[in-house]
PDB file of C-alpha atoms and ligand atoms in Angstrom:
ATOM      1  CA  UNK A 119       3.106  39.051  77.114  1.00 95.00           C
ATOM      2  CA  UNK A 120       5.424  40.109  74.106  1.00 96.00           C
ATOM      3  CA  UNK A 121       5.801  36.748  72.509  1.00 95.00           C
ATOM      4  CA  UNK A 122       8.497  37.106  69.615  1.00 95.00           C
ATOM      5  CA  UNK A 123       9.362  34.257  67.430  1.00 93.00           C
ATOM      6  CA  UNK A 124      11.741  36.611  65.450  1.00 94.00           C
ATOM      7  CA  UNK A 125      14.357  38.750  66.773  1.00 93.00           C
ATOM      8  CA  UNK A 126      13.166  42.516  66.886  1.00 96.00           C
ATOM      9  CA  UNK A 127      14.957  45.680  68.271  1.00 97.00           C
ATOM     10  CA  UNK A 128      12.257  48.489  67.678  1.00 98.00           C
ATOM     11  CA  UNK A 129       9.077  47.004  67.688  1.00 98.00           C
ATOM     12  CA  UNK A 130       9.779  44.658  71.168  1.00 97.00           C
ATOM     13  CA  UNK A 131      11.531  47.384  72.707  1.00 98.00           C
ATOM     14  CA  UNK A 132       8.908  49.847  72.119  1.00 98.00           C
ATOM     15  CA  UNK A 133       6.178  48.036  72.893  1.00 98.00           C
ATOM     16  CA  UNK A 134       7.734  47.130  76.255  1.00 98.00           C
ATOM     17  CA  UNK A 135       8.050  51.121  76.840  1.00 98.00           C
ATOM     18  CA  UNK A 136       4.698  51.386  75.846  1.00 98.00           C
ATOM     19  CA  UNK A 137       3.342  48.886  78.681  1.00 98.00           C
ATOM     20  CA  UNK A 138       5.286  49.649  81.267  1.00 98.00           C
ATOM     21  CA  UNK A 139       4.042  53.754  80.652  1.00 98.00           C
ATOM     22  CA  UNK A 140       0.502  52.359  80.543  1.00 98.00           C
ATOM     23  CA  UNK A 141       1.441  50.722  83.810  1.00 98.00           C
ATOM     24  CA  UNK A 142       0.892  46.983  82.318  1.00 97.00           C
ATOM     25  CA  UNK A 143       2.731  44.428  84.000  1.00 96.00           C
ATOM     26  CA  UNK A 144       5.001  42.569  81.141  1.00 96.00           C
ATOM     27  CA  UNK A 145       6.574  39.748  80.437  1.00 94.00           C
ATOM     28  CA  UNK A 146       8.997  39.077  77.169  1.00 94.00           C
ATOM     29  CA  UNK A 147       9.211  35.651  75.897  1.00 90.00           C
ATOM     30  CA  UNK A 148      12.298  34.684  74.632  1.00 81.00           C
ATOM     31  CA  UNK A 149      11.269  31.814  72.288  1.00 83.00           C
ATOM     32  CA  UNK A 150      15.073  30.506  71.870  1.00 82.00           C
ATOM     33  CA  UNK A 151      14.821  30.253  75.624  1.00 80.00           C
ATOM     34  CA  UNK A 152      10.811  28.809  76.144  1.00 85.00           C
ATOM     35  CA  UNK A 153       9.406  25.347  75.340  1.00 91.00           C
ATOM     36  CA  UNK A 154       9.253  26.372  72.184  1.00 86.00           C
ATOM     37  CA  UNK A 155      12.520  25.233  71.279  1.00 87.00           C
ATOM     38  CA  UNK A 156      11.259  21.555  72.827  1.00 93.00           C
ATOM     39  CA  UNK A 157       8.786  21.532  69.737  1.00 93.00           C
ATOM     40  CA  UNK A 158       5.528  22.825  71.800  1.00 94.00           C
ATOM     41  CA  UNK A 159       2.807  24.492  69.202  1.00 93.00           C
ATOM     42  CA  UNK A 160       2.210  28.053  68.959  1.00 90.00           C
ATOM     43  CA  UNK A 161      -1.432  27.703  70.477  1.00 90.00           C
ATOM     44  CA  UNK A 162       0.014  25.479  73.407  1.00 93.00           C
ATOM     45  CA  UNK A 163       2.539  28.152  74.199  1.00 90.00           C
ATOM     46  CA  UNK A 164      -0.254  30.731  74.355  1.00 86.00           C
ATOM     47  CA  UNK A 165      -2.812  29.206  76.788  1.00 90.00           C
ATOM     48  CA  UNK A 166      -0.499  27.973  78.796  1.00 93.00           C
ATOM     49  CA  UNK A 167       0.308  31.571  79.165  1.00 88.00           C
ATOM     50  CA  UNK A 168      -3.521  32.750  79.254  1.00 91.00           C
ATOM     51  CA  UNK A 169      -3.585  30.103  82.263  1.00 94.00           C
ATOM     52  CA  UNK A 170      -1.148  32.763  84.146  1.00 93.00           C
ATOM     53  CA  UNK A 171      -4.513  35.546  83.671  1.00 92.00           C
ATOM     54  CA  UNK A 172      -2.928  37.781  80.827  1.00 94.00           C
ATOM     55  CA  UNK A 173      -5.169  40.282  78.759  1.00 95.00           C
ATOM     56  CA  UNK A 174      -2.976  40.627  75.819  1.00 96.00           C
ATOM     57  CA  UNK A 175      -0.526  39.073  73.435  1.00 96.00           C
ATOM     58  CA  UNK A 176       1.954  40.996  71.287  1.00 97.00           C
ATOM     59  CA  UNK A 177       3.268  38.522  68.680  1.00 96.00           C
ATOM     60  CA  UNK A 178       6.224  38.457  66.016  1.00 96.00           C
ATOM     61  CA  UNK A 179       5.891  35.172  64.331  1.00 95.00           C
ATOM     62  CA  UNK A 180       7.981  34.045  60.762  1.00 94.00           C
ATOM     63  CA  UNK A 181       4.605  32.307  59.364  1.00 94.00           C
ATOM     64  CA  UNK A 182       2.159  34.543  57.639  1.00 96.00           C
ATOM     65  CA  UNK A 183      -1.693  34.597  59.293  1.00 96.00           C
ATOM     66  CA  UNK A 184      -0.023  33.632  62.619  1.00 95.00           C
ATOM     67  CA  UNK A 185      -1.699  36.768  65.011  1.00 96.00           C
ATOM     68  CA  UNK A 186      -4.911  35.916  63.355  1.00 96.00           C
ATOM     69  CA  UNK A 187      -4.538  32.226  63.870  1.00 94.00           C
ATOM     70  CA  UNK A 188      -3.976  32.815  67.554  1.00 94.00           C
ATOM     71  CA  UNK A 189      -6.209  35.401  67.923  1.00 94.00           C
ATOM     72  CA  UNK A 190      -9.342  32.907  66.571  1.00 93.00           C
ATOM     73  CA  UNK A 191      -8.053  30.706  69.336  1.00 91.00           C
ATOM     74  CA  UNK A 192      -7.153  32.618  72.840  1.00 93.00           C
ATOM     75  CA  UNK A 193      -9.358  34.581  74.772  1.00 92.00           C
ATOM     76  CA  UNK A 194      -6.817  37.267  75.297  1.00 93.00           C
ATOM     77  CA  UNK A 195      -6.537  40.054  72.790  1.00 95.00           C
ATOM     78  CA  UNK A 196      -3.609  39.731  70.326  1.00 96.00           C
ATOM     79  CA  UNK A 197      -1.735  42.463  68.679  1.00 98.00           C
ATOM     80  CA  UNK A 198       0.111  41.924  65.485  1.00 98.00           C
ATOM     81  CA  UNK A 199       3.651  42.915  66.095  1.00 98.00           C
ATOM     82  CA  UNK A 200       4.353  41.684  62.131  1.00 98.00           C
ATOM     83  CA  UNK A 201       3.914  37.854  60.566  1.00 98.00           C
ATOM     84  CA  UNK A 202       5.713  36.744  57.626  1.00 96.00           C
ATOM     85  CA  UNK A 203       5.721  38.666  54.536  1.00 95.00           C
ATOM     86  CA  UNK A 204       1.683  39.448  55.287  1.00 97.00           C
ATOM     87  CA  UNK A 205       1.463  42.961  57.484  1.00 98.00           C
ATOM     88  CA  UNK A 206       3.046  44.579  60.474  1.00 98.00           C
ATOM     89  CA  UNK A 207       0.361  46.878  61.428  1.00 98.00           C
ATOM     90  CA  UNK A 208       2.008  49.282  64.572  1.00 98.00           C
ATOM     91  CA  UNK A 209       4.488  49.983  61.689  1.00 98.00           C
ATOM     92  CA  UNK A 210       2.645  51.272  59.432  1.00 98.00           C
ATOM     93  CA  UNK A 211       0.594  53.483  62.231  1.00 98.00           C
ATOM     94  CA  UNK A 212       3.539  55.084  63.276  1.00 98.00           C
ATOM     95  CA  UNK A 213       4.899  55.614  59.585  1.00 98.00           C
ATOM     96  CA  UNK A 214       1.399  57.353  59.073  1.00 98.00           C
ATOM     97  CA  UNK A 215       2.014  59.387  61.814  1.00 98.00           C
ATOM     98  CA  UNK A 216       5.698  60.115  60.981  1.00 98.00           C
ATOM     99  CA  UNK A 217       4.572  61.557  58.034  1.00 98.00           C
ATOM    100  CA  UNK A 218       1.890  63.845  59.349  1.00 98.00           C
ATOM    101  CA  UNK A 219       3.972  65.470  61.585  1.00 98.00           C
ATOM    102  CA  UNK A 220       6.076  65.838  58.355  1.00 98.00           C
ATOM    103  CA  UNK A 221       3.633  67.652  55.851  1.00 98.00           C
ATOM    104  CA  UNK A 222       0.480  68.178  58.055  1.00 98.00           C
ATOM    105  CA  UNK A 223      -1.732  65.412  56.143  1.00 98.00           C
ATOM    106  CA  UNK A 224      -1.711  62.539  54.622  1.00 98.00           C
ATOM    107  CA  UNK A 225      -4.408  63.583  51.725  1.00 98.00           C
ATOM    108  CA  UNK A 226      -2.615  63.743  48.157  1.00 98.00           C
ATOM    109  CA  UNK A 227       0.939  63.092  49.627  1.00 98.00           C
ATOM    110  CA  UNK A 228       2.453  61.352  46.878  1.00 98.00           C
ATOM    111  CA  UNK A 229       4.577  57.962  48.611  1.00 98.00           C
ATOM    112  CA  UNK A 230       7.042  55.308  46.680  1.00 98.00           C
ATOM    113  CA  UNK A 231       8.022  52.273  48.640  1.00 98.00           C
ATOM    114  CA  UNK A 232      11.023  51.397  47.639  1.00 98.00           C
ATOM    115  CA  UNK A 233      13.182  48.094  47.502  1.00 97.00           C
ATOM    116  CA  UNK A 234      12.247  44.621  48.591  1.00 96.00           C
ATOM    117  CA  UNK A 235       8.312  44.809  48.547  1.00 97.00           C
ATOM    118  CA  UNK A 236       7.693  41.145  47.336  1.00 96.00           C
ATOM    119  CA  UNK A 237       9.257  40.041  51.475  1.00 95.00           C
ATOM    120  CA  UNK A 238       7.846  43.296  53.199  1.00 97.00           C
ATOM    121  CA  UNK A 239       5.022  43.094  55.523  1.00 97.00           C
ATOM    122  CA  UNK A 240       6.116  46.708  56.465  1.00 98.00           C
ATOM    123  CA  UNK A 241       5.064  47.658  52.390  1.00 98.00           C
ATOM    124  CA  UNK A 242       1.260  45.961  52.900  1.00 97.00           C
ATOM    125  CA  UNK A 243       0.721  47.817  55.612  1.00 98.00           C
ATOM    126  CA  UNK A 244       1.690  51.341  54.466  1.00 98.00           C
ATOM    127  CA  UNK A 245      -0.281  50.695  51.973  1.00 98.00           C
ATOM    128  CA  UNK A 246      -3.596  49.822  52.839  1.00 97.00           C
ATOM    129  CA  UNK A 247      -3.121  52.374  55.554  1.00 98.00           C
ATOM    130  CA  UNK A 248      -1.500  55.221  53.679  1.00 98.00           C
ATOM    131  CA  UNK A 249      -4.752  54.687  50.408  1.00 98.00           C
ATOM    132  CA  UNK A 250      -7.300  54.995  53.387  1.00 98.00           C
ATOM    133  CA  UNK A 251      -5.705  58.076  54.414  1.00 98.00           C
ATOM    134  CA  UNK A 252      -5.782  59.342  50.658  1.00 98.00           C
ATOM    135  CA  UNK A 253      -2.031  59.273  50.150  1.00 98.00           C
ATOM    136  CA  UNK A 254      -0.836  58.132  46.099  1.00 98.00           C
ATOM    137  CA  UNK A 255       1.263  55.491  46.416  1.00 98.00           C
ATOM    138  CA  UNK A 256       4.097  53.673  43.688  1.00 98.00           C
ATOM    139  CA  UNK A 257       6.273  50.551  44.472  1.00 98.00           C
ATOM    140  CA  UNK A 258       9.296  50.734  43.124  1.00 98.00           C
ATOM    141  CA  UNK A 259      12.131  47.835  42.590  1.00 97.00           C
ATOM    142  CA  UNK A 260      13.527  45.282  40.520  1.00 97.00           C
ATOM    143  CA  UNK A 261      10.975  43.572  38.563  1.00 96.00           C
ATOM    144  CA  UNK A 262      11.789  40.075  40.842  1.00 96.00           C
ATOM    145  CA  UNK A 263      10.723  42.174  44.357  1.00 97.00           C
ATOM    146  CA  UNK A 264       7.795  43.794  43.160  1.00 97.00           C
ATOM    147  CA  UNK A 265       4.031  41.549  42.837  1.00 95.00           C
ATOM    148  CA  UNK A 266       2.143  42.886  39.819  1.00 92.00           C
ATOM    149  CA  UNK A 267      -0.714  41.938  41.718  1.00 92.00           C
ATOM    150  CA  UNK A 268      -0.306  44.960  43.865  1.00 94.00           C
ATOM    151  CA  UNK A 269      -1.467  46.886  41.133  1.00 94.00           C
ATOM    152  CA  UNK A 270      -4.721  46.031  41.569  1.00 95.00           C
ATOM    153  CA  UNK A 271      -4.676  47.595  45.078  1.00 94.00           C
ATOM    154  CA  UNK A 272      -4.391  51.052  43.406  1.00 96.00           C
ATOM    155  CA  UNK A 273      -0.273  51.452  43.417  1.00 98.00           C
ATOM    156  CA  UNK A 274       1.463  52.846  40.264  1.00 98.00           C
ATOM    157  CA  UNK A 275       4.314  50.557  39.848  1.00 98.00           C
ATOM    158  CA  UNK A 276       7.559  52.345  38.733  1.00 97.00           C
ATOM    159  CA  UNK A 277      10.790  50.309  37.410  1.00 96.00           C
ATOM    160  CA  UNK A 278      13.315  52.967  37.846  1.00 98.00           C
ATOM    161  CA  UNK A 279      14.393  54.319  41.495  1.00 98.00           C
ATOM    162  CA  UNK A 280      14.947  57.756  38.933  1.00 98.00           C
ATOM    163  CA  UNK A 281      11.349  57.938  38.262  1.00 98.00           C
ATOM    164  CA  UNK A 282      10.123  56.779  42.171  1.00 98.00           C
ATOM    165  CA  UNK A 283      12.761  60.188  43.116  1.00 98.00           C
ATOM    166  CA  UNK A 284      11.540  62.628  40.652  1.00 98.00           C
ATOM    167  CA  UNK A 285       7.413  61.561  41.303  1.00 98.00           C
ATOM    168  CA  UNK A 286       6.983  61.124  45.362  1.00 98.00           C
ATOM    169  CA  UNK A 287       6.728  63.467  47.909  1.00 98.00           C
ATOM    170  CA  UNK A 288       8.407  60.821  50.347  1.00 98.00           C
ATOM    171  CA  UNK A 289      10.144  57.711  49.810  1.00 98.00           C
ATOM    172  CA  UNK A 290      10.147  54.617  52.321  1.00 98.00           C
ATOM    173  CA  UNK A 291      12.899  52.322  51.603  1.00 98.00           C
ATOM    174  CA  UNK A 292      12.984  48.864  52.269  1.00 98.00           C
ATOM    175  CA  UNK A 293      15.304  47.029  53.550  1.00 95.00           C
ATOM    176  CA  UNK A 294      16.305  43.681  51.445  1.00 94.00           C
ATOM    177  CA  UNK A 295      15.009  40.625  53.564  1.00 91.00           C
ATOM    178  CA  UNK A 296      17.698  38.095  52.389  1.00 83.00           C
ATOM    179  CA  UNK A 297      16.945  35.952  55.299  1.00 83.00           C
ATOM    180  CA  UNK A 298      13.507  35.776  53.313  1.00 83.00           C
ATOM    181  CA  UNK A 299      15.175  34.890  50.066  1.00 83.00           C
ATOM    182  CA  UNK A 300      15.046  31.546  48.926  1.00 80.00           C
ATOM    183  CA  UNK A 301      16.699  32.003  45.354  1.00 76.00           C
ATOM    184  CA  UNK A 302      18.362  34.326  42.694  1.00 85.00           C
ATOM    185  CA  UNK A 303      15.929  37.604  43.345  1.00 92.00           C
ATOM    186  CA  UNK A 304      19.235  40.343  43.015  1.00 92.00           C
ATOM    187  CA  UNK A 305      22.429  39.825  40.942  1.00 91.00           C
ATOM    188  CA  UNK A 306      24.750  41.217  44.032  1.00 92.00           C
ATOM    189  CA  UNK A 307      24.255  43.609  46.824  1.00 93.00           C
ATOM    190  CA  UNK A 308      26.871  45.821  44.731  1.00 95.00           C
ATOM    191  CA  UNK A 309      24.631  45.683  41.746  1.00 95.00           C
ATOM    192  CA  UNK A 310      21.397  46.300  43.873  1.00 96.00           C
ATOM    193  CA  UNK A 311      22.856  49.444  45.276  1.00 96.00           C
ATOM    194  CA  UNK A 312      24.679  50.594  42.055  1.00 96.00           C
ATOM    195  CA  UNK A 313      20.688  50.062  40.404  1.00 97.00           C
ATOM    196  CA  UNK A 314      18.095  50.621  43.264  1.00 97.00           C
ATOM    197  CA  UNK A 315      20.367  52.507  45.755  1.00 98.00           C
ATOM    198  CA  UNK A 316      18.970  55.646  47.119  1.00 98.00           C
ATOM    199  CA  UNK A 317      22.605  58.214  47.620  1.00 98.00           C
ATOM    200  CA  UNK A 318      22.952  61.473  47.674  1.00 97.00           C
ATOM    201  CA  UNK A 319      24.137  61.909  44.514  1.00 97.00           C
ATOM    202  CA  UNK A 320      20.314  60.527  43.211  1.00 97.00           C
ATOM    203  CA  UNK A 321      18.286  62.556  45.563  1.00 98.00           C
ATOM    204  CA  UNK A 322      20.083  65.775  44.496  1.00 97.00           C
ATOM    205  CA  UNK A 323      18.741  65.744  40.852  1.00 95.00           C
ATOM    206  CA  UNK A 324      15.019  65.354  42.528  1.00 95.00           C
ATOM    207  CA  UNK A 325      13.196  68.169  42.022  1.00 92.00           C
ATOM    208  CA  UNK A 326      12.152  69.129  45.654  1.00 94.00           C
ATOM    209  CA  UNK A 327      13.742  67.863  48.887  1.00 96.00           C
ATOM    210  CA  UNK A 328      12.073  64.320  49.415  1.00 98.00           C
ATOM    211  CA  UNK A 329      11.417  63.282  53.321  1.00 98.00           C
ATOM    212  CA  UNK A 330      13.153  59.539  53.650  1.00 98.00           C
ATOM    213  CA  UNK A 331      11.469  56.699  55.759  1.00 98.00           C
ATOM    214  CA  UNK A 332      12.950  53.605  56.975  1.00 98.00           C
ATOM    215  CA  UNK A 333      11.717  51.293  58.675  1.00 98.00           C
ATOM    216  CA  UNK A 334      14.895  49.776  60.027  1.00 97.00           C
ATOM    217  CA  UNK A 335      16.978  47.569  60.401  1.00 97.00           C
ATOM    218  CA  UNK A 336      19.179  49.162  57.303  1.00 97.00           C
ATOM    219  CA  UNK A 337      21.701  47.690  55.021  1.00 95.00           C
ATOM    220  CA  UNK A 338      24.203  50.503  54.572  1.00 97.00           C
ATOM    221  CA  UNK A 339      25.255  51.098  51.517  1.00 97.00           C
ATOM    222  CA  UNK A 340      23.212  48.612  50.237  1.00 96.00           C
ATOM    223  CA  UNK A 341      19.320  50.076  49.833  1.00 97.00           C
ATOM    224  CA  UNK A 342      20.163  53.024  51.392  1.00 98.00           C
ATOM    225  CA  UNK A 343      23.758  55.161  52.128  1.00 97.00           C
ATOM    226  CA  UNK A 344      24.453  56.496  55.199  1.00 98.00           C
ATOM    227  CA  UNK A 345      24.804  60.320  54.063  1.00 97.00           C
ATOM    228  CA  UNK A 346      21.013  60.250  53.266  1.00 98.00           C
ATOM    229  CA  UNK A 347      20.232  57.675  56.258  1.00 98.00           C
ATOM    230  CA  UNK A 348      21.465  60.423  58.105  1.00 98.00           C
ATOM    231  CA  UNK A 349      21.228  63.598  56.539  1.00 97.00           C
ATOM    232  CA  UNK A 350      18.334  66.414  57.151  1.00 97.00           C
ATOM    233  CA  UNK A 351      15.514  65.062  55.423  1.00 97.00           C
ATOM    234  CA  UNK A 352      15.783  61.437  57.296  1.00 98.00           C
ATOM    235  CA  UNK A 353      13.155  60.789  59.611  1.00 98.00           C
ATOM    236  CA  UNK A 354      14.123  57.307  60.448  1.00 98.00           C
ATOM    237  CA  UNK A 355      14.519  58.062  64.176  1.00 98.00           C
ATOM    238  CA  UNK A 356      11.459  59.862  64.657  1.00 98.00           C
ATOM    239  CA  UNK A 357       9.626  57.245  63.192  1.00 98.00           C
ATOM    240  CA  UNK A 358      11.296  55.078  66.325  1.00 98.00           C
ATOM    241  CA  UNK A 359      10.318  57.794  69.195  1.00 98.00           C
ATOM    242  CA  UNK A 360       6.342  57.935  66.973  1.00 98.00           C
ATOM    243  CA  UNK A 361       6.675  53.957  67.921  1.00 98.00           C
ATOM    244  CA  UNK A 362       6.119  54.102  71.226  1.00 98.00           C
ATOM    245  CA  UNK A 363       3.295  56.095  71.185  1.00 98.00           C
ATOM    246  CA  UNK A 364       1.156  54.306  68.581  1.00 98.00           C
ATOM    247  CA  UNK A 365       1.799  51.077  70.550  1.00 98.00           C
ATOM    248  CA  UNK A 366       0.496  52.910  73.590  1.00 98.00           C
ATOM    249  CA  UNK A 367      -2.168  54.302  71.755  1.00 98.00           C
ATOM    250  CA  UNK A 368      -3.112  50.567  70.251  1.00 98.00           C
ATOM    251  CA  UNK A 369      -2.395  49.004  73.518  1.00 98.00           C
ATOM    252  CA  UNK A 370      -4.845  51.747  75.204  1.00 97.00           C
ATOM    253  CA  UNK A 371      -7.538  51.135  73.080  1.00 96.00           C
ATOM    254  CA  UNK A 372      -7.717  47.326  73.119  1.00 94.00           C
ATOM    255  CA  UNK A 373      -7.795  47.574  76.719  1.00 91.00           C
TER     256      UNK A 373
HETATM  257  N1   CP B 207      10.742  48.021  62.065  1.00 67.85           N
HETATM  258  C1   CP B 207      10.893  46.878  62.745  1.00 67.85           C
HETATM  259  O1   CP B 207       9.990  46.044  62.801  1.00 67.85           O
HETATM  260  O2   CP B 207      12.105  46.730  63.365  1.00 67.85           O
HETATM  261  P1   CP B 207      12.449  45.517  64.331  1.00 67.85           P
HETATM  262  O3   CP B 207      12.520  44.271  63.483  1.00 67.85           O
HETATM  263  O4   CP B 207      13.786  45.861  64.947  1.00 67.85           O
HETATM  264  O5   CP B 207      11.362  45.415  65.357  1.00 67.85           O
END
C-alpha cells in the first residue's frame, strides 16, 4: 500500500512502477480521499489496512519519526518514502547511484548540498549515505537554512554558493521548502536567487565542469535556472529513471 500523506510526483509514481515490475499487487491511498480526512489516527489507518493481508507500507507523512512510529507498531514492513524534515531514504539511494554512474565511485567525490538544508530530509539522507560511501561533503546556504549542528556529522559548511562551485565535484541543489517555512528565513525569492542561485553565468567561472543534482520538484529561477536545470551536465532526470530501480531493489530485498 503506498500511503502518502503529502502530495508526491516522483517518489509515488516510481514506487508504483517499481511494484507493479516486481509483480506486487498495489494499492495508492489517497489520504484527501480516505478516513483520514474524518480525523482517524495514522496507526488506525494502517491496521485497518494490515486487516486486508498486505506485506508492506510505503509512507510519505509531514511529521518527522512517522515510518518509524508505524513501523514499531504494524506487522507489515514499512518503507520510508520521506517524513518531515528527518530523512527520505530511496532518495538518497538513487542520488548515490546517480552519481556512480557519473564518476565511477563515490570514494573522495567531493559533494555541496546546496540551498534549503535546515527543511530537507533529502540533505540528511545524502549525507549519512554519501560519508559511508567516503564522499566529502559541504552544505552550503544562507546562514538561516543551514544547522551548525551538522558540522558535527563531518560536513564543511561553506557561506558562499562561489566557494560550494569552485570546491565540489557535484552540487545537489535544494529546492526551498516554503510550505515548511514558518517565518522570515530569506529576504525574497529575487534576493535568494540573485545570492544562492546556481546560473550559468556562476558555474562558468568553476574550474571544471560540475555534474548538477536535483532532487525535484524545482523552483525555476529561484535555486536553480533553467539553462543549467537543463543543460549537459544536469542529471536531474536520470536521477528519476535510477528511482525506479532502487525502489525495486529496496522493495526486493524487504520481501
Ligand atoms: N524527490 C521527491 O521526493 O519528489 P516528489 O516529492 O515528487 O516525490
Amino acid at each position: 500500500v503506498n500511503l502518502f500523506f503529502e502530495a508526491s510526483t516522483r517518489t509515488r509514481i516510481s514506487f508504483e512502477f517499481a511494484e507493479k515490475r516486481l509483480s506486487a499487487d498495489t494499492v495508492n491511498v489517497a489520504t484527501s480521499a480516505s478516513s483520514v480526512s474524518k480525523g482517524e489516527t495514522l496507526v488506525d489507518t494502517a491496521r485497518n489496512l494490515e486487516a486486508m493481508r498486505i506485506d508492506m507500507v510505503v509512507i510519505r507523512h509531514p511529521s518527522s519519526g512517522a515510518a518509524k512510529f508505524l513501523g514499531d507498531r504494524i506487522r507489515s514492513n514499512v518503507i520510508n518514502a520521506g517524513d518531515g524534515m528527518h530523512e527520505h531514504p530511496t532518495q538518497g539511494l538513487l542520488d548515490l547511484l546517480t552519481l556512480r554512474d557519473k564518476f565511477g565511485k563515490i570514494q573522495g567525490l567531493k559533494v555541496a548540498i546546496c540551498g534549503d538544508v535546515l527543511h530537507s530530509r533529502v540533505a540528511r539522507s545524502n549525507i549519512w549515505g554519501l560519508l559511508k560511501l567516503g564522499a566529502e561533503v559541504a552544505i552550503c546556504g544562507p546562514a538561516t537554512l543551514i544547522p551548525r549542528e551538522f558540522k558535527e556529522l563531518g560536513v564543511h559548511i561553506l557561506s558562499r554558493i562561489e566557494d560550494a562551485i569552485a570546491w565540489a565535484d557535484a552540487l545537489n541543489v535544494l529546492r526551498l521548502q516554503l510550505e515548511r517555512m514558518h517565518g522570515g528565513f530569506i529576504p525574497s525569492l529575487r534576493e535568494y536567487n540573485r545570492v544562492f542561485g546556481v546560473t550559468s553565468e556562476r558555474l562558468a567561472r568553476a574550474p571544471k565542469d560540475l555534474v548538477i543534482l536535483h532532487p525535484g520538484p524545482m523552483n525555476r529561477g529561484v535555486e536553480i535556472d533553467s539553462d543549467v536545470a537543463d543543460g549537459p551536465h544536469s542529471v536531474i532526470l536520470p536521477q528519476v529513471t535510477n528511482g525506479v530501480a532502487i525502489r525495486m531493489a529496496v522493495l526486493y530485498l524487504l520481501a
